[in-house]
mmCIF file with all atom_site columns, C-alpha atoms in Angstrom:
data_model
loop_
_atom_site.group_PDB
_atom_site.id
_atom_site.type_symbol
_atom_site.label_atom_id
_atom_site.label_alt_id
_atom_site.label_comp_id
_atom_site.label_asym_id
_atom_site.label_entity_id
_atom_site.label_seq_id
_atom_site.pdbx_PDB_ins_code
_atom_site.Cartn_x
_atom_site.Cartn_y
_atom_site.Cartn_z
_atom_site.occupancy
_atom_site.B_iso_or_equiv
_atom_site.pdbx_formal_charge
_atom_site.auth_seq_id
_atom_site.auth_comp_id
_atom_site.auth_asym_id
_atom_site.auth_atom_id
_atom_site.pdbx_PDB_model_num
ATOM 1   C CA . GLN A 1 1   ? 0.000   0.000  0.000   1.00 0.00 ? 18  GLN A CA 1
ATOM 2   C CA . VAL A 1 2   ? 1.300   3.403  -0.987  1.00 0.00 ? 19  VAL A CA 1
ATOM 3   C CA . HIS A 1 3   ? 1.585   6.195  1.558   1.00 0.00 ? 20  HIS A CA 1
ATOM 4   C CA . LEU A 1 4   ? 2.766   9.727  0.909   1.00 0.00 ? 21  LEU A CA 1
ATOM 5   C CA . VAL A 1 5   ? 3.475   11.860 3.966   1.00 0.00 ? 22  VAL A CA 1
ATOM 6   C CA . GLU A 1 6   ? 4.208   15.556 3.692   1.00 0.00 ? 23  GLU A CA 1
ATOM 7   C CA . SER A 1 7   ? 6.110   17.684 6.180   1.00 0.00 ? 24  SER A CA 1
ATOM 8   C CA . GLY A 1 8   ? 7.876   21.016 6.417   1.00 0.00 ? 25  GLY A CA 1
ATOM 9   C CA . GLY A 1 9   ? 4.968   23.427 6.267   1.00 0.00 ? 26  GLY A CA 1
ATOM 10  C CA . GLY A 1 10  ? 4.659   26.365 8.604   1.00 0.00 ? 27  GLY A CA 1
ATOM 11  C CA . SER A 1 11  ? 4.159   30.098 8.914   1.00 0.00 ? 28  SER A CA 1
ATOM 12  C CA . VAL A 1 12  ? 6.661   32.540 7.460   1.00 0.00 ? 29  VAL A CA 1
ATOM 13  C CA . GLN A 1 13  ? 6.797   36.168 6.494   1.00 0.00 ? 30  GLN A CA 1
ATOM 14  C CA . ALA A 1 14  ? 6.836   37.265 2.890   1.00 0.00 ? 31  ALA A CA 1
ATOM 15  C CA . GLY A 1 15  ? 10.276  36.829 1.403   1.00 0.00 ? 32  GLY A CA 1
ATOM 16  C CA . GLY A 1 16  ? 11.040  33.829 3.567   1.00 0.00 ? 33  GLY A CA 1
ATOM 17  C CA . SER A 1 17  ? 11.738  30.225 2.618   1.00 0.00 ? 34  SER A CA 1
ATOM 18  C CA . LEU A 1 18  ? 10.431  26.779 3.432   1.00 0.00 ? 35  LEU A CA 1
ATOM 19  C CA . ARG A 1 19  ? 11.340  23.301 2.268   1.00 0.00 ? 36  ARG A CA 1
ATOM 20  C CA . LEU A 1 20  ? 8.585   20.747 2.008   1.00 0.00 ? 37  LEU A CA 1
ATOM 21  C CA . SER A 1 21  ? 9.265   17.024 2.045   1.00 0.00 ? 38  SER A CA 1
ATOM 22  C CA . CYS A 1 22  ? 7.147   14.136 0.845   1.00 0.00 ? 39  CYS A CA 1
ATOM 23  C CA . ALA A 1 23  ? 8.224   10.713 2.030   1.00 0.00 ? 40  ALA A CA 1
ATOM 24  C CA . ALA A 1 24  ? 6.845   7.702  0.210   1.00 0.00 ? 41  ALA A CA 1
ATOM 25  C CA . SER A 1 25  ? 6.410   4.175  1.448   1.00 0.00 ? 42  SER A CA 1
ATOM 26  C CA . GLY A 1 26  ? 5.221   1.222  -0.577  1.00 0.00 ? 43  GLY A CA 1
ATOM 27  C CA . PHE A 1 27  ? 6.403   3.095  -3.630  1.00 0.00 ? 44  PHE A CA 1
ATOM 28  C CA . ALA A 1 28  ? 9.995   3.003  -4.849  1.00 0.00 ? 45  ALA A CA 1
ATOM 29  C CA . PHE A 1 29  ? 10.742  6.039  -7.007  1.00 0.00 ? 46  PHE A CA 1
ATOM 30  C CA . SER A 1 30  ? 13.596  4.321  -8.759  1.00 0.00 ? 47  SER A CA 1
ATOM 31  C CA . GLU A 1 31  ? 11.378  1.418  -9.868  1.00 0.00 ? 48  GLU A CA 1
ATOM 32  C CA . LYS A 1 32  ? 8.443   3.453  -11.170 1.00 0.00 ? 49  LYS A CA 1
ATOM 33  C CA . LYS A 1 33  ? 9.729   4.625  -14.528 1.00 0.00 ? 50  LYS A CA 1
ATOM 34  C CA . ASP A 1 34  ? 6.303   5.661  -15.796 1.00 0.00 ? 51  ASP A CA 1
ATOM 35  C CA . TYR A 1 35  ? 5.323   7.734  -12.741 1.00 0.00 ? 52  TYR A CA 1
ATOM 36  C CA . SER A 1 36  ? 5.594   11.422 -12.049 1.00 0.00 ? 53  SER A CA 1
ATOM 37  C CA . LEU A 1 37  ? 5.502   13.131 -8.681  1.00 0.00 ? 54  LEU A CA 1
ATOM 38  C CA . GLY A 1 38  ? 4.220   16.563 -7.926  1.00 0.00 ? 55  GLY A CA 1
ATOM 39  C CA . TRP A 1 39  ? 3.193   19.227 -5.480  1.00 0.00 ? 56  TRP A CA 1
ATOM 40  C CA . PHE A 1 40  ? -0.214  20.835 -5.563  1.00 0.00 ? 57  PHE A CA 1
ATOM 41  C CA . ARG A 1 41  ? -1.796  23.538 -3.457  1.00 0.00 ? 58  ARG A CA 1
ATOM 42  C CA . GLU A 1 42  ? -5.214  24.788 -2.569  1.00 0.00 ? 59  GLU A CA 1
ATOM 43  C CA . GLY A 1 43  ? -5.403  28.315 -1.224  1.00 0.00 ? 60  GLY A CA 1
ATOM 44  C CA . PRO A 1 44  ? -8.293  29.929 0.669   1.00 0.00 ? 61  PRO A CA 1
ATOM 45  C CA . GLY A 1 45  ? -11.239 30.190 -1.703  1.00 0.00 ? 62  GLY A CA 1
ATOM 46  C CA . LYS A 1 46  ? -9.201  28.859 -4.605  1.00 0.00 ? 63  LYS A CA 1
ATOM 47  C CA . GLU A 1 47  ? -9.245  25.689 -6.623  1.00 0.00 ? 64  GLU A CA 1
ATOM 48  C CA . ARG A 1 48  ? -6.422  23.207 -6.425  1.00 0.00 ? 65  ARG A CA 1
ATOM 49  C CA . GLU A 1 49  ? -3.528  24.042 -8.741  1.00 0.00 ? 66  GLU A CA 1
ATOM 50  C CA . GLY A 1 50  ? -0.398  22.271 -9.792  1.00 0.00 ? 67  GLY A CA 1
ATOM 51  C CA . VAL A 1 51  ? 2.784   23.832 -8.424  1.00 0.00 ? 68  VAL A CA 1
ATOM 52  C CA . ALA A 1 52  ? 5.632   21.635 -9.638  1.00 0.00 ? 69  ALA A CA 1
ATOM 53  C CA . THR A 1 53  ? 6.188   18.123 -10.955 1.00 0.00 ? 70  THR A CA 1
ATOM 54  C CA . ILE A 1 54  ? 9.141   15.851 -11.645 1.00 0.00 ? 71  ILE A CA 1
ATOM 55  C CA . ASP A 1 55  ? 9.212   12.684 -13.714 1.00 0.00 ? 72  ASP A CA 1
ATOM 56  C CA . SER A 1 56  ? 11.357  9.565  -13.449 1.00 0.00 ? 73  SER A CA 1
ATOM 57  C CA . GLU A 1 57  ? 14.038  11.111 -15.669 1.00 0.00 ? 74  GLU A CA 1
ATOM 58  C CA . GLY A 1 58  ? 14.237  14.248 -13.554 1.00 0.00 ? 75  GLY A CA 1
ATOM 59  C CA . THR A 1 59  ? 12.394  16.512 -15.976 1.00 0.00 ? 76  THR A CA 1
ATOM 60  C CA . THR A 1 60  ? 10.624  19.252 -14.045 1.00 0.00 ? 77  THR A CA 1
ATOM 61  C CA . HIS A 1 61  ? 7.646   21.465 -14.761 1.00 0.00 ? 78  HIS A CA 1
ATOM 62  C CA . TYR A 1 62  ? 6.469   24.505 -12.809 1.00 0.00 ? 79  TYR A CA 1
ATOM 63  C CA . ALA A 1 63  ? 3.447   26.717 -12.615 1.00 0.00 ? 80  ALA A CA 1
ATOM 64  C CA . ASP A 1 64  ? 4.230   30.165 -14.035 1.00 0.00 ? 81  ASP A CA 1
ATOM 65  C CA . SER A 1 65  ? 3.497   31.723 -10.658 1.00 0.00 ? 82  SER A CA 1
ATOM 66  C CA . VAL A 1 66  ? 6.387   29.885 -8.959  1.00 0.00 ? 83  VAL A CA 1
ATOM 67  C CA . LYS A 1 67  ? 9.044   29.713 -11.683 1.00 0.00 ? 84  LYS A CA 1
ATOM 68  C CA . GLY A 1 68  ? 12.349  31.031 -10.453 1.00 0.00 ? 85  GLY A CA 1
ATOM 69  C CA . ARG A 1 69  ? 11.270  30.782 -6.810  1.00 0.00 ? 86  ARG A CA 1
ATOM 70  C CA . PHE A 1 70  ? 10.430  27.105 -6.227  1.00 0.00 ? 87  PHE A CA 1
ATOM 71  C CA . THR A 1 71  ? 12.529  24.035 -6.978  1.00 0.00 ? 88  THR A CA 1
ATOM 72  C CA . ILE A 1 72  ? 11.308  20.443 -6.971  1.00 0.00 ? 89  ILE A CA 1
ATOM 73  C CA . SER A 1 73  ? 13.770  17.605 -6.498  1.00 0.00 ? 90  SER A CA 1
ATOM 74  C CA . GLN A 1 74  ? 13.806  13.981 -5.465  1.00 0.00 ? 91  GLN A CA 1
ATOM 75  C CA . ASP A 1 75  ? 16.125  11.691 -3.585  1.00 0.00 ? 92  ASP A CA 1
ATOM 76  C CA . ASN A 1 76  ? 15.596  8.131  -4.790  1.00 0.00 ? 93  ASN A CA 1
ATOM 77  C CA . ALA A 1 77  ? 17.700  6.676  -1.990  1.00 0.00 ? 94  ALA A CA 1
ATOM 78  C CA . LYS A 1 78  ? 15.385  8.280  0.579   1.00 0.00 ? 95  LYS A CA 1
ATOM 79  C CA . ASN A 1 79  ? 12.246  7.856  -1.532  1.00 0.00 ? 96  ASN A CA 1
ATOM 80  C CA . THR A 1 80  ? 11.495  11.486 -0.877  1.00 0.00 ? 97  THR A CA 1
ATOM 81  C CA . VAL A 1 81  ? 10.521  14.413 -3.073  1.00 0.00 ? 98  VAL A CA 1
ATOM 82  C CA . TYR A 1 82  ? 11.204  17.974 -1.950  1.00 0.00 ? 99  TYR A CA 1
ATOM 83  C CA . LEU A 1 83  ? 9.880   21.420 -2.752  1.00 0.00 ? 100 LEU A CA 1
ATOM 84  C CA . GLN A 1 84  ? 12.231  24.261 -1.928  1.00 0.00 ? 101 GLN A CA 1
ATOM 85  C CA . MET A 1 85  ? 10.241  27.474 -1.760  1.00 0.00 ? 102 MET A CA 1
ATOM 86  C CA . ASN A 1 86  ? 12.061  30.806 -1.737  1.00 0.00 ? 103 ASN A CA 1
ATOM 87  C CA . SER A 1 87  ? 10.875  34.405 -1.900  1.00 0.00 ? 104 SER A CA 1
ATOM 88  C CA . LEU A 1 88  ? 7.505   33.337 -0.586  1.00 0.00 ? 105 LEU A CA 1
ATOM 89  C CA . LYS A 1 89  ? 4.507   35.575 -1.167  1.00 0.00 ? 106 LYS A CA 1
ATOM 90  C CA . PRO A 1 90  ? 1.177   35.785 0.673   1.00 0.00 ? 107 PRO A CA 1
ATOM 91  C CA . GLU A 1 91  ? -0.513  34.295 -2.401  1.00 0.00 ? 108 GLU A CA 1
ATOM 92  C CA . ASP A 1 92  ? 1.562   31.136 -1.881  1.00 0.00 ? 109 ASP A CA 1
ATOM 93  C CA . THR A 1 93  ? -0.523  30.409 1.213   1.00 0.00 ? 110 THR A CA 1
ATOM 94  C CA . GLY A 1 94  ? -2.388  27.133 1.062   1.00 0.00 ? 111 GLY A CA 1
ATOM 95  C CA . MET A 1 95  ? -2.488  23.430 1.791   1.00 0.00 ? 112 MET A CA 1
ATOM 96  C CA . TYR A 1 96  ? 0.321   21.759 -0.114  1.00 0.00 ? 113 TYR A CA 1
ATOM 97  C CA . THR A 1 97  ? -0.227  18.159 -1.145  1.00 0.00 ? 114 THR A CA 1
ATOM 98  C CA . CYS A 1 98  ? 2.161   15.669 -2.646  1.00 0.00 ? 115 CYS A CA 1
ATOM 99  C CA . ALA A 1 99  ? 0.858   13.332 -5.339  1.00 0.00 ? 116 ALA A CA 1
ATOM 100 C CA . ALA A 1 100 ? 2.037   10.593 -7.646  1.00 0.00 ? 117 ALA A CA 1
ATOM 101 C CA . ASP A 1 101 ? 0.468   9.307  -10.805 1.00 0.00 ? 118 ASP A CA 1
ATOM 102 C CA . ARG A 1 102 ? 1.215   7.221  -13.846 1.00 0.00 ? 119 ARG A CA 1
ATOM 103 C CA . THR A 1 103 ? 1.528   10.067 -16.311 1.00 0.00 ? 120 THR A CA 1
ATOM 104 C CA . ASP A 1 104 ? 4.133   12.506 -17.562 1.00 0.00 ? 121 ASP A CA 1
ATOM 105 C CA . GLY A 1 105 ? 5.051   15.546 -15.540 1.00 0.00 ? 122 GLY A CA 1
ATOM 106 C CA . TRP A 1 106 ? 3.346   18.105 -17.751 1.00 0.00 ? 123 TRP A CA 1
ATOM 107 C CA . GLU A 1 107 ? 0.065   16.189 -17.713 1.00 0.00 ? 124 GLU A CA 1
ATOM 108 C CA . LEU A 1 108 ? 0.271   15.806 -13.944 1.00 0.00 ? 125 LEU A CA 1
ATOM 109 C CA . LEU A 1 109 ? 0.901   19.517 -13.442 1.00 0.00 ? 126 LEU A CA 1
ATOM 110 C CA . HIS A 1 110 ? -2.142  20.398 -15.523 1.00 0.00 ? 127 HIS A CA 1
ATOM 111 C CA . LEU A 1 111 ? -4.631  17.884 -14.168 1.00 0.00 ? 128 LEU A CA 1
ATOM 112 C CA . PRO A 1 112 ? -8.051  19.503 -13.695 1.00 0.00 ? 129 PRO A CA 1
ATOM 113 C CA . PRO A 1 113 ? -8.680  20.698 -10.139 1.00 0.00 ? 130 PRO A CA 1
ATOM 114 C CA . LYS A 1 114 ? -11.269 18.008 -9.449  1.00 0.00 ? 131 LYS A CA 1
ATOM 115 C CA . ALA A 1 115 ? -9.302  15.119 -10.948 1.00 0.00 ? 132 ALA A CA 1
ATOM 116 C CA . ARG A 1 116 ? -8.099  12.445 -8.562  1.00 0.00 ? 133 ARG A CA 1
ATOM 117 C CA . PHE A 1 117 ? -4.508  11.352 -8.285  1.00 0.00 ? 134 PHE A CA 1
ATOM 118 C CA . GLY A 1 118 ? -3.263  7.792  -8.239  1.00 0.00 ? 135 GLY A CA 1
ATOM 119 C CA . HIS A 1 119 ? -1.732  8.431  -4.819  1.00 0.00 ? 136 HIS A CA 1
ATOM 120 C CA . TRP A 1 120 ? -1.702  11.500 -2.607  1.00 0.00 ? 137 TRP A CA 1
ATOM 121 C CA . GLY A 1 121 ? -0.920  12.591 0.920   1.00 0.00 ? 138 GLY A CA 1
ATOM 122 C CA . ARG A 1 122 ? -2.869  14.565 3.501   1.00 0.00 ? 139 ARG A CA 1
ATOM 123 C CA . GLY A 1 123 ? -1.002  17.793 2.928   1.00 0.00 ? 140 GLY A CA 1
ATOM 124 C CA . THR A 1 124 ? 0.970   20.322 4.929   1.00 0.00 ? 141 THR A CA 1
ATOM 125 C CA . GLN A 1 125 ? -0.141  23.902 5.550   1.00 0.00 ? 142 GLN A CA 1
ATOM 126 C CA . VAL A 1 126 ? 1.914   26.851 4.360   1.00 0.00 ? 143 VAL A CA 1
ATOM 127 C CA . THR A 1 127 ? 0.989   30.324 5.557   1.00 0.00 ? 144 THR A CA 1
ATOM 128 C CA . VAL A 1 128 ? 2.800   33.407 4.306   1.00 0.00 ? 145 VAL A CA 1
ATOM 129 C CA . SER A 1 129 ? 2.098   36.706 6.004   1.00 0.00 ? 146 SER A CA 1
ATOM 130 C CA . SER A 1 130 ? 2.763   40.122 4.537   1.00 0.00 ? 147 SER A CA 1
#
């Protein structure tokens, strides 16, 4: 059974940084060549949106709103995917969820807000104050 567990959220002031982690069990990144992993967020009163994804070859995709500020990476040895978030803005506030699905990174990033993922975690809250 696959479990994804997020951590690293918190409250920061605008301009600050956070690093989110998503640890997977029952799912070996290095063995899932047709899977992509990603981070998604849902802000207050907003629909879920894709933030960043990474595929098995390390190709990354980002939402325009976070390009140049966020970096997604994965550590296959630790079965963990990370999201480094710098220069945070109040509009980055939301529940950040890690997900995995059998699709390419671009498709995963642009999944419709109501679409379900193959696997997802419970999320970690990020709050950015001005």
